[in-house]
């Protein structure tokens, strides 16, 4: 990884393309819904889902497009049984499994949106970003238009603090304008 300093002075860590990522359910779900799931294979050398996350994405509760995608996953996606996850933190199965797998595989990054899981993962020394953070990384690399992706995300059930989204939109519009 390396540091990227935008013209506005914001320093962001940008992951090199030879990194591994462990994904929780929410980011994969939303990337599928907004049509950007292939960003994962373009941004990371190794993309791993815990079997528990596969189960959540396969559930009848998941959107049908997500169920169809996970029923025939792309070749770049690894689905791995996880070591015993610590249930004491009160996390969902997918979150606990993603954290346990990230620790076991020494992953470079964990993709996770739920605040409680993010806090537990960071407390264990793991690097974590969510759906918005991943989209911002992709925009920094010129892979997507952040504002367009954010608008697609707004059309789903995705929720984030509006102030965070507005800050990210402002930050990325400056980058787009400087390009």
PDB file of N, CA, C and O in Angstrom, residues 59-131:
ATOM      1  N   UNK A  59     -29.267 -16.600   1.378  1.00  0.00           N
ATOM      2  CA  UNK A  59     -30.519 -16.674   2.127  1.00  0.00           C
ATOM      3  C   UNK A  59     -31.696 -16.139   1.323  1.00  0.00           C
ATOM      4  O   UNK A  59     -31.559 -15.230   0.506  1.00  0.00           O
ATOM      5  N   UNK A  60     -32.873 -16.674   1.597  1.00  0.00           N
ATOM      6  CA  UNK A  60     -34.081 -16.185   0.940  1.00  0.00           C
ATOM      7  C   UNK A  60     -34.388 -14.736   1.339  1.00  0.00           C
ATOM      8  O   UNK A  60     -35.181 -14.061   0.682  1.00  0.00           O
ATOM      9  N   UNK A  61     -33.739 -14.246   2.398  1.00  0.00           N
ATOM     10  CA  UNK A  61     -33.904 -12.849   2.812  1.00  0.00           C
ATOM     11  C   UNK A  61     -33.113 -11.895   1.928  1.00  0.00           C
ATOM     12  O   UNK A  61     -33.378 -10.690   1.919  1.00  0.00           O
ATOM     13  N   UNK A  62     -32.119 -12.403   1.210  1.00  0.00           N
ATOM     14  CA  UNK A  62     -31.282 -11.564   0.349  1.00  0.00           C
ATOM     15  C   UNK A  62     -32.044 -11.214  -0.932  1.00  0.00           C
ATOM     16  O   UNK A  62     -32.903 -11.977  -1.377  1.00  0.00           O
ATOM     17  N   UNK A  63     -31.732 -10.061  -1.544  1.00  0.00           N
ATOM     18  CA  UNK A  63     -32.367  -9.720  -2.820  1.00  0.00           C
ATOM     19  C   UNK A  63     -32.101 -10.807  -3.863  1.00  0.00           C
ATOM     20  O   UNK A  63     -31.039 -11.428  -3.866  1.00  0.00           O
ATOM     21  N   UNK A  64     -33.065 -11.018  -4.746  1.00  0.00           N
ATOM     22  CA  UNK A  64     -32.939 -12.107  -5.722  1.00  0.00           C
ATOM     23  C   UNK A  64     -31.702 -11.968  -6.601  1.00  0.00           C
ATOM     24  O   UNK A  64     -31.057 -12.959  -6.934  1.00  0.00           O
ATOM     25  N   UNK A  65     -31.332 -10.746  -6.982  1.00  0.00           N
ATOM     26  CA  UNK A  65     -30.137 -10.559  -7.808  1.00  0.00           C
ATOM     27  C   UNK A  65     -28.878 -10.999  -7.051  1.00  0.00           C
ATOM     28  O   UNK A  65     -27.949 -11.554  -7.634  1.00  0.00           O
ATOM     29  N   UNK A  66     -28.851 -10.786  -5.751  1.00  0.00           N
ATOM     30  CA  UNK A  66     -27.731 -11.209  -4.912  1.00  0.00           C
ATOM     31  C   UNK A  66     -27.708 -12.730  -4.815  1.00  0.00           C
ATOM     32  O   UNK A  66     -26.648 -13.365  -4.957  1.00  0.00           O
ATOM     33  N   UNK A  67     -28.870 -13.335  -4.613  1.00  0.00           N
ATOM     34  CA  UNK A  67     -28.964 -14.799  -4.556  1.00  0.00           C
ATOM     35  C   UNK A  67     -28.470 -15.436  -5.857  1.00  0.00           C
ATOM     36  O   UNK A  67     -27.744 -16.429  -5.831  1.00  0.00           O
ATOM     37  N   UNK A  68     -28.860 -14.856  -6.983  1.00  0.00           N
ATOM     38  CA  UNK A  68     -28.420 -15.390  -8.281  1.00  0.00           C
ATOM     39  C   UNK A  68     -26.908 -15.257  -8.448  1.00  0.00           C
ATOM     40  O   UNK A  68     -26.248 -16.164  -8.948  1.00  0.00           O
ATOM     41  N   UNK A  69     -26.366 -14.120  -8.037  1.00  0.00           N
ATOM     42  CA  UNK A  69     -24.923 -13.889  -8.183  1.00  0.00           C
ATOM     43  C   UNK A  69     -24.125 -14.901  -7.355  1.00  0.00           C
ATOM     44  O   UNK A  69     -23.190 -15.512  -7.852  1.00  0.00           O
ATOM     45  N   UNK A  70     -24.516 -15.097  -6.106  1.00  0.00           N
ATOM     46  CA  UNK A  70     -23.749 -15.979  -5.218  1.00  0.00           C
ATOM     47  C   UNK A  70     -23.980 -17.449  -5.569  1.00  0.00           C
ATOM     48  O   UNK A  70     -23.133 -18.301  -5.281  1.00  0.00           O
ATOM     49  N   UNK A  71     -25.081 -17.772  -6.239  1.00  0.00           N
ATOM     50  CA  UNK A  71     -25.336 -19.158  -6.662  1.00  0.00           C
ATOM     51  C   UNK A  71     -24.354 -19.602  -7.744  1.00  0.00           C
ATOM     52  O   UNK A  71     -24.069 -20.790  -7.884  1.00  0.00           O
ATOM     53  N   UNK A  72     -23.813 -18.650  -8.493  1.00  0.00           N
ATOM     54  CA  UNK A  72     -22.843 -18.938  -9.544  1.00  0.00           C
ATOM     55  C   UNK A  72     -21.704 -17.920  -9.420  1.00  0.00           C
ATOM     56  O   UNK A  72     -21.560 -17.028 -10.261  1.00  0.00           O
ATOM     57  N   UNK A  73     -20.920 -18.023  -8.340  1.00  0.00           N
ATOM     58  CA  UNK A  73     -19.912 -16.992  -8.070  1.00  0.00           C
ATOM     59  C   UNK A  73     -18.806 -16.971  -9.124  1.00  0.00           C
ATOM     60  O   UNK A  73     -18.509 -17.988  -9.748  1.00  0.00           O
ATOM     61  N   UNK A  74     -18.203 -15.800  -9.326  1.00  0.00           N
ATOM     62  CA  UNK A  74     -17.116 -15.691 -10.299  1.00  0.00           C
ATOM     63  C   UNK A  74     -15.881 -16.463  -9.832  1.00  0.00           C
ATOM     64  O   UNK A  74     -15.718 -16.738  -8.636  1.00  0.00           O
ATOM     65  N   UNK A  75     -15.014 -16.803 -10.772  1.00  0.00           N
ATOM     66  CA  UNK A  75     -13.825 -17.604 -10.454  1.00  0.00           C
ATOM     67  C   UNK A  75     -12.875 -16.879  -9.506  1.00  0.00           C
ATOM     68  O   UNK A  75     -12.117 -17.516  -8.778  1.00  0.00           O
ATOM     69  N   UNK A  76     -12.905 -15.560  -9.476  1.00  0.00           N
ATOM     70  CA  UNK A  76     -11.983 -14.807  -8.621  1.00  0.00           C
ATOM     71  C   UNK A  76     -12.393 -14.812  -7.146  1.00  0.00           C
ATOM     72  O   UNK A  76     -11.622 -14.398  -6.290  1.00  0.00           O
ATOM     73  N   UNK A  77     -13.567 -15.279  -6.844  1.00  0.00           N
ATOM     74  CA  UNK A  77     -14.060 -15.275  -5.470  1.00  0.00           C
ATOM     75  C   UNK A  77     -13.746 -16.591  -4.776  1.00  0.00           C
ATOM     76  O   UNK A  77     -14.106 -17.651  -5.260  1.00  0.00           O
ATOM     77  N   UNK A  78     -13.071 -16.517  -3.643  1.00  0.00           N
ATOM     78  CA  UNK A  78     -12.796 -17.710  -2.822  1.00  0.00           C
ATOM     79  C   UNK A  78     -13.808 -17.747  -1.683  1.00  0.00           C
ATOM     80  O   UNK A  78     -14.018 -16.741  -1.013  1.00  0.00           O
ATOM     81  N   UNK A  79     -14.407 -18.896  -1.468  1.00  0.00           N
ATOM     82  CA  UNK A  79     -15.310 -19.085  -0.334  1.00  0.00           C
ATOM     83  C   UNK A  79     -14.632 -20.084   0.590  1.00  0.00           C
ATOM     84  O   UNK A  79     -14.290 -21.189   0.177  1.00  0.00           O
ATOM     85  N   UNK A  80     -14.409 -19.665   1.833  1.00  0.00           N
ATOM     86  CA  UNK A  80     -13.573 -20.427   2.756  1.00  0.00           C
ATOM     87  C   UNK A  80     -14.313 -20.685   4.065  1.00  0.00           C
ATOM     88  O   UNK A  80     -14.942 -19.778   4.619  1.00  0.00           O
ATOM     89  N   UNK A  81     -14.214 -21.923   4.535  1.00  0.00           N
ATOM     90  CA  UNK A  81     -14.722 -22.222   5.886  1.00  0.00           C
ATOM     91  C   UNK A  81     -13.862 -21.445   6.873  1.00  0.00           C
ATOM     92  O   UNK A  81     -12.653 -21.313   6.688  1.00  0.00           O
ATOM     93  N   UNK A  82     -14.477 -20.959   7.905  1.00  0.00           N
ATOM     94  CA  UNK A  82     -13.741 -20.108   8.835  1.00  0.00           C
ATOM     95  C   UNK A  82     -13.386 -20.836  10.112  1.00  0.00           C
ATOM     96  O   UNK A  82     -14.062 -21.772  10.523  1.00  0.00           O
ATOM     97  N   UNK A  83     -12.313 -20.346  10.731  1.00  0.00           N
ATOM     98  CA  UNK A  83     -11.999 -20.865  12.065  1.00  0.00           C
ATOM     99  C   UNK A  83     -13.137 -20.475  13.017  1.00  0.00           C
ATOM    100  O   UNK A  83     -13.964 -19.637  12.670  1.00  0.00           O
ATOM    101  N   UNK A  84     -13.152 -21.084  14.155  1.00  0.00           N
ATOM    102  CA  UNK A  84     -14.200 -20.757  15.117  1.00  0.00           C
ATOM    103  C   UNK A  84     -14.183 -19.268  15.409  1.00  0.00           C
ATOM    104  O   UNK A  84     -13.151 -18.716  15.789  1.00  0.00           O
ATOM    105  N   UNK A  85     -15.311 -18.647  15.208  1.00  0.00           N
ATOM    106  CA  UNK A  85     -15.442 -17.216  15.467  1.00  0.00           C
ATOM    107  C   UNK A  85     -15.877 -17.004  16.909  1.00  0.00           C
ATOM    108  O   UNK A  85     -16.629 -17.798  17.459  1.00  0.00           O
ATOM    109  N   UNK A  86     -15.418 -15.914  17.482  1.00  0.00           N
ATOM    110  CA  UNK A  86     -15.744 -15.574  18.864  1.00  0.00           C
ATOM    111  C   UNK A  86     -17.132 -14.936  18.918  1.00  0.00           C
ATOM    112  O   UNK A  86     -17.302 -13.808  18.465  1.00  0.00           O
ATOM    113  N   UNK A  87     -18.125 -15.654  19.439  1.00  0.00           N
ATOM    114  CA  UNK A  87     -19.475 -15.100  19.482  1.00  0.00           C
ATOM    115  C   UNK A  87     -19.685 -14.112  20.632  1.00  0.00           C
ATOM    116  O   UNK A  87     -20.712 -13.467  20.711  1.00  0.00           O
ATOM    117  N   UNK A  88     -18.707 -13.957  21.506  1.00  0.00           N
ATOM    118  CA  UNK A  88     -18.890 -13.140  22.707  1.00  0.00           C
ATOM    119  C   UNK A  88     -19.075 -11.656  22.402  1.00  0.00           C
ATOM    120  O   UNK A  88     -19.601 -10.918  23.218  1.00  0.00           O
ATOM    121  N   UNK A  89     -18.646 -11.191  21.244  1.00  0.00           N
ATOM    122  CA  UNK A  89     -18.765  -9.770  20.926  1.00  0.00           C
ATOM    123  C   UNK A  89     -20.174  -9.388  20.497  1.00  0.00           C
ATOM    124  O   UNK A  89     -20.463  -8.226  20.262  1.00  0.00           O
ATOM    125  N   UNK A  90     -21.066 -10.364  20.375  1.00  0.00           N
ATOM    126  CA  UNK A  90     -22.439 -10.084  19.983  1.00  0.00           C
ATOM    127  C   UNK A  90     -22.582  -9.693  18.522  1.00  0.00           C
ATOM    128  O   UNK A  90     -23.483  -8.948  18.164  1.00  0.00           O
ATOM    129  N   UNK A  91     -21.705 -10.209  17.673  1.00  0.00           N
ATOM    130  CA  UNK A  91     -21.743  -9.894  16.250  1.00  0.00           C
ATOM    131  C   UNK A  91     -22.598 -10.907  15.496  1.00  0.00           C
ATOM    132  O   UNK A  91     -22.817 -12.016  15.973  1.00  0.00           O
ATOM    133  N   UNK A  92     -23.041 -10.530  14.307  1.00  0.00           N
ATOM    134  CA  UNK A  92     -23.698 -11.486  13.420  1.00  0.00           C
ATOM    135  C   UNK A  92     -22.674 -12.520  12.984  1.00  0.00           C
ATOM    136  O   UNK A  92     -21.464 -12.269  13.009  1.00  0.00           O
ATOM    137  N   UNK A  93     -23.161 -13.668  12.519  1.00  0.00           N
ATOM    138  CA  UNK A  93     -22.269 -14.756  12.099  1.00  0.00           C
ATOM    139  C   UNK A  93     -21.287 -14.302  11.027  1.00  0.00           C
ATOM    140  O   UNK A  93     -20.107 -14.620  11.073  1.00  0.00           O
ATOM    141  N   UNK A  94     -21.772 -13.580  10.031  1.00  0.00           N
ATOM    142  CA  UNK A  94     -20.914 -13.130   8.929  1.00  0.00           C
ATOM    143  C   UNK A  94     -19.801 -12.207   9.400  1.00  0.00           C
ATOM    144  O   UNK A  94     -18.649 -12.338   8.985  1.00  0.00           O
ATOM    145  N   UNK A  95     -20.141 -11.273  10.272  1.00  0.00           N
ATOM    146  CA  UNK A  95     -19.139 -10.343  10.797  1.00  0.00           C
ATOM    147  C   UNK A  95     -18.082 -11.088  11.605  1.00  0.00           C
ATOM    148  O   UNK A  95     -16.881 -10.874  11.417  1.00  0.00           O
ATOM    149  N   UNK A  96     -18.527 -11.951  12.521  1.00  0.00           N
ATOM    150  CA  UNK A  96     -17.597 -12.703  13.356  1.00  0.00           C
ATOM    151  C   UNK A  96     -16.697 -13.586  12.492  1.00  0.00           C
ATOM    152  O   UNK A  96     -15.488 -13.680  12.728  1.00  0.00           O
ATOM    153  N   UNK A  97     -17.278 -14.218  11.466  1.00  0.00           N
ATOM    154  CA  UNK A  97     -16.506 -15.087  10.585  1.00  0.00           C
ATOM    155  C   UNK A  97     -15.498 -14.286   9.763  1.00  0.00           C
ATOM    156  O   UNK A  97     -14.356 -14.716   9.567  1.00  0.00           O
ATOM    157  N   UNK A  98     -15.897 -13.106   9.277  1.00  0.00           N
ATOM    158  CA  UNK A  98     -14.984 -12.273   8.492  1.00  0.00           C
ATOM    159  C   UNK A  98     -13.794 -11.836   9.342  1.00  0.00           C
ATOM    160  O   UNK A  98     -12.645 -11.867   8.878  1.00  0.00           O
ATOM    161  N   UNK A  99     -14.044 -11.465  10.571  1.00  0.00           N
ATOM    162  CA  UNK A  99     -12.960 -11.041  11.462  1.00  0.00           C
ATOM    163  C   UNK A  99     -12.034 -12.216  11.765  1.00  0.00           C
ATOM    164  O   UNK A  99     -10.808 -12.092  11.680  1.00  0.00           O
ATOM    165  N   UNK A 100     -12.600 -13.377  12.087  1.00  0.00           N
ATOM    166  CA  UNK A 100     -11.783 -14.561  12.387  1.00  0.00           C
ATOM    167  C   UNK A 100     -10.945 -14.965  11.177  1.00  0.00           C
ATOM    168  O   UNK A 100      -9.757 -15.288  11.308  1.00  0.00           O
ATOM    169  N   UNK A 101     -11.538 -14.923   9.997  1.00  0.00           N
ATOM    170  CA  UNK A 101     -10.818 -15.301   8.784  1.00  0.00           C
ATOM    171  C   UNK A 101      -9.730 -14.284   8.447  1.00  0.00           C
ATOM    172  O   UNK A 101      -8.624 -14.660   8.044  1.00  0.00           O
ATOM    173  N   UNK A 102     -10.025 -13.012   8.621  1.00  0.00           N
ATOM    174  CA  UNK A 102      -9.020 -11.974   8.368  1.00  0.00           C
ATOM    175  C   UNK A 102      -7.814 -12.158   9.278  1.00  0.00           C
ATOM    176  O   UNK A 102      -6.665 -12.001   8.839  1.00  0.00           O
ATOM    177  N   UNK A 103      -8.067 -12.512  10.536  1.00  0.00           N
ATOM    178  CA  UNK A 103      -6.954 -12.772  11.463  1.00  0.00           C
ATOM    179  C   UNK A 103      -6.179 -14.010  11.032  1.00  0.00           C
ATOM    180  O   UNK A 103      -4.949 -14.000  11.004  1.00  0.00           O
ATOM    181  N   UNK A 104      -6.879 -15.065  10.674  1.00  0.00           N
ATOM    182  CA  UNK A 104      -6.226 -16.329  10.310  1.00  0.00           C
ATOM    183  C   UNK A 104      -5.396 -16.196   9.033  1.00  0.00           C
ATOM    184  O   UNK A 104      -4.311 -16.780   8.931  1.00  0.00           O
ATOM    185  N   UNK A 105      -5.884 -15.428   8.066  1.00  0.00           N
ATOM    186  CA  UNK A 105      -5.199 -15.288   6.778  1.00  0.00           C
ATOM    187  C   UNK A 105      -4.287 -14.063   6.707  1.00  0.00           C
ATOM    188  O   UNK A 105      -3.670 -13.822   5.684  1.00  0.00           O
ATOM    189  N   UNK A 106      -4.263 -13.281   7.789  1.00  0.00           N
ATOM    190  CA  UNK A 106      -3.472 -12.039   7.812  1.00  0.00           C
ATOM    191  C   UNK A 106      -3.857 -11.149   6.633  1.00  0.00           C
ATOM    192  O   UNK A 106      -3.007 -10.651   5.896  1.00  0.00           O
ATOM    193  N   UNK A 107      -5.153 -10.973   6.447  1.00  0.00           N
ATOM    194  CA  UNK A 107      -5.675 -10.189   5.326  1.00  0.00           C
ATOM    195  C   UNK A 107      -5.228  -8.738   5.435  1.00  0.00           C
ATOM    196  O   UNK A 107      -5.020  -8.204   6.528  1.00  0.00           O
ATOM    197  N   UNK A 108      -5.113  -8.108   4.285  1.00  0.00           N
ATOM    198  CA  UNK A 108      -4.726  -6.703   4.233  1.00  0.00           C
ATOM    199  C   UNK A 108      -5.881  -5.777   4.582  1.00  0.00           C
ATOM    200  O   UNK A 108      -5.676  -4.668   5.054  1.00  0.00           O
ATOM    201  N   UNK A 109      -7.108  -6.239   4.323  1.00  0.00           N
ATOM    202  CA  UNK A 109      -8.269  -5.381   4.522  1.00  0.00           C
ATOM    203  C   UNK A 109      -9.509  -6.224   4.781  1.00  0.00           C
ATOM    204  O   UNK A 109      -9.656  -7.308   4.216  1.00  0.00           O
ATOM    205  N   UNK A 110     -10.394  -5.692   5.626  1.00  0.00           N
ATOM    206  CA  UNK A 110     -11.703  -6.296   5.865  1.00  0.00           C
ATOM    207  C   UNK A 110     -12.739  -5.305   5.344  1.00  0.00           C
ATOM    208  O   UNK A 110     -12.680  -4.120   5.656  1.00  0.00           O
ATOM    209  N   UNK A 111     -13.677  -5.793   4.541  1.00  0.00           N
ATOM    210  CA  UNK A 111     -14.794  -4.972   4.069  1.00  0.00           C
ATOM    211  C   UNK A 111     -15.979  -5.236   4.976  1.00  0.00           C
ATOM    212  O   UNK A 111     -16.475  -6.355   5.038  1.00  0.00           O
ATOM    213  N   UNK A 112     -16.430  -4.197   5.671  1.00  0.00           N
ATOM    214  CA  UNK A 112     -17.505  -4.368   6.647  1.00  0.00           C
ATOM    215  C   UNK A 112     -18.175  -3.020   6.867  1.00  0.00           C
ATOM    216  O   UNK A 112     -17.488  -2.005   6.981  1.00  0.00           O
ATOM    217  N   UNK A 113     -19.499  -3.017   6.933  1.00  0.00           N
ATOM    218  CA  UNK A 113     -20.236  -1.778   7.139  1.00  0.00           C
ATOM    219  C   UNK A 113     -20.744  -1.597   8.571  1.00  0.00           C
ATOM    220  O   UNK A 113     -20.848  -0.462   9.028  1.00  0.00           O
ATOM    221  N   UNK A 114     -21.126  -2.664   9.234  1.00  0.00           N
ATOM    222  CA  UNK A 114     -21.769  -2.551  10.535  1.00  0.00           C
ATOM    223  C   UNK A 114     -20.774  -2.015  11.582  1.00  0.00           C
ATOM    224  O   UNK A 114     -19.709  -2.578  11.795  1.00  0.00           O
ATOM    225  N   UNK A 115     -21.173  -0.934  12.239  1.00  0.00           N
ATOM    226  CA  UNK A 115     -20.293  -0.207  13.162  1.00  0.00           C
ATOM    227  C   UNK A 115     -19.722  -1.105  14.261  1.00  0.00           C
ATOM    228  O   UNK A 115     -18.539  -1.034  14.563  1.00  0.00           O
ATOM    229  N   UNK A 116     -20.549  -1.957  14.852  1.00  0.00           N
ATOM    230  CA  UNK A 116     -20.075  -2.815  15.950  1.00  0.00           C
ATOM    231  C   UNK A 116     -18.972  -3.747  15.456  1.00  0.00           C
ATOM    232  O   UNK A 116     -17.934  -3.894  16.100  1.00  0.00           O
ATOM    233  N   UNK A 117     -19.183  -4.375  14.319  1.00  0.00           N
ATOM    234  CA  UNK A 117     -18.174  -5.265  13.745  1.00  0.00           C
ATOM    235  C   UNK A 117     -16.905  -4.522  13.382  1.00  0.00           C
ATOM    236  O   UNK A 117     -15.793  -5.017  13.596  1.00  0.00           O
ATOM    237  N   UNK A 118     -17.052  -3.325  12.818  1.00  0.00           N
ATOM    238  CA  UNK A 118     -15.895  -2.501  12.456  1.00  0.00           C
ATOM    239  C   UNK A 118     -15.063  -2.203  13.701  1.00  0.00           C
ATOM    240  O   UNK A 118     -13.834  -2.326  13.696  1.00  0.00           O
ATOM    241  N   UNK A 119     -15.730  -1.832  14.784  1.00  0.00           N
ATOM    242  CA  UNK A 119     -15.014  -1.513  16.022  1.00  0.00           C
ATOM    243  C   UNK A 119     -14.278  -2.736  16.580  1.00  0.00           C
ATOM    244  O   UNK A 119     -13.142  -2.618  17.041  1.00  0.00           O
ATOM    245  N   UNK A 120     -14.934  -3.904  16.536  1.00  0.00           N
ATOM    246  CA  UNK A 120     -14.280  -5.128  17.015  1.00  0.00           C
ATOM    247  C   UNK A 120     -13.063  -5.451  16.143  1.00  0.00           C
ATOM    248  O   UNK A 120     -11.986  -5.757  16.651  1.00  0.00           O
ATOM    249  N   UNK A 121     -13.222  -5.362  14.826  1.00  0.00           N
ATOM    250  CA  UNK A 121     -12.119  -5.662  13.907  1.00  0.00           C
ATOM    251  C   UNK A 121     -10.944  -4.712  14.124  1.00  0.00           C
ATOM    252  O   UNK A 121      -9.789  -5.146  14.201  1.00  0.00           O
ATOM    253  N   UNK A 122     -11.241  -3.429  14.240  1.00  0.00           N
ATOM    254  CA  UNK A 122     -10.161  -2.450  14.472  1.00  0.00           C
ATOM    255  C   UNK A 122      -9.496  -2.682  15.815  1.00  0.00           C
ATOM    256  O   UNK A 122      -8.293  -2.507  15.957  1.00  0.00           O
ATOM    257  N   UNK A 123     -10.287  -3.092  16.805  1.00  0.00           N
ATOM    258  CA  UNK A 123      -9.736  -3.400  18.120  1.00  0.00           C
ATOM    259  C   UNK A 123      -8.763  -4.567  18.082  1.00  0.00           C
ATOM    260  O   UNK A 123      -7.889  -4.699  18.941  1.00  0.00           O
ATOM    261  N   UNK A 124      -8.885  -5.410  17.067  1.00  0.00           N
ATOM    262  CA  UNK A 124      -7.977  -6.544  16.891  1.00  0.00           C
ATOM    263  C   UNK A 124      -6.821  -6.186  15.957  1.00  0.00           C
ATOM    264  O   UNK A 124      -6.055  -7.051  15.544  1.00  0.00           O
ATOM    265  N   UNK A 125      -6.728  -4.910  15.590  1.00  0.00           N
ATOM    266  CA  UNK A 125      -5.627  -4.460  14.752  1.00  0.00           C
ATOM    267  C   UNK A 125      -5.831  -4.663  13.261  1.00  0.00           C
ATOM    268  O   UNK A 125      -4.882  -4.542  12.482  1.00  0.00           O
ATOM    269  N   UNK A 126      -7.056  -4.948  12.832  1.00  0.00           N
ATOM    270  CA  UNK A 126      -7.332  -5.165  11.412  1.00  0.00           C
ATOM    271  C   UNK A 126      -7.664  -3.840  10.726  1.00  0.00           C
ATOM    272  O   UNK A 126      -8.251  -2.946  11.332  1.00  0.00           O
ATOM    273  N   UNK A 127      -7.298  -3.728   9.462  1.00  0.00           N
ATOM    274  CA  UNK A 127      -7.666  -2.562   8.650  1.00  0.00           C
ATOM    275  C   UNK A 127      -9.045  -2.838   8.081  1.00  0.00           C
ATOM    276  O   UNK A 127      -9.287  -3.897   7.524  1.00  0.00           O
ATOM    277  N   UNK A 128      -9.924  -1.865   8.214  1.00  0.00           N
ATOM    278  CA  UNK A 128     -11.321  -2.043   7.810  1.00  0.00           C
ATOM    279  C   UNK A 128     -11.782  -0.847   6.991  1.00  0.00           C
ATOM    280  O   UNK A 128     -11.429   0.289   7.302  1.00  0.00           O
ATOM    281  N   UNK A 129     -12.566  -1.123   5.970  1.00  0.00           N
ATOM    282  CA  UNK A 129     -13.297  -0.078   5.265  1.00  0.00           C
ATOM    283  C   UNK A 129     -14.656  -0.641   4.906  1.00  0.00           C
ATOM    284  O   UNK A 129     -14.846  -1.856   4.895  1.00  0.00           O
ATOM    285  N   UNK A 130     -15.581   0.257   4.639  1.00  0.00           N
ATOM    286  CA  UNK A 130     -16.924  -0.168   4.277  1.00  0.00           C
ATOM    287  C   UNK A 130     -17.198   0.047   2.803  1.00  0.00           C
ATOM    288  O   UNK A 130     -16.286   0.330   2.009  1.00  0.00           O
ATOM    289  N   UNK A 131     -18.456  -0.042   2.455  1.00  0.00           N
ATOM    290  CA  UNK A 131     -18.862   0.107   1.061  1.00  0.00           C
ATOM    291  C   UNK A 131     -18.463   1.478   0.521  1.00  0.00           C
ATOM    292  O   UNK A 131     -17.865   1.582  -0.557  1.00  0.00           O
TER     293      UNK A 131
END
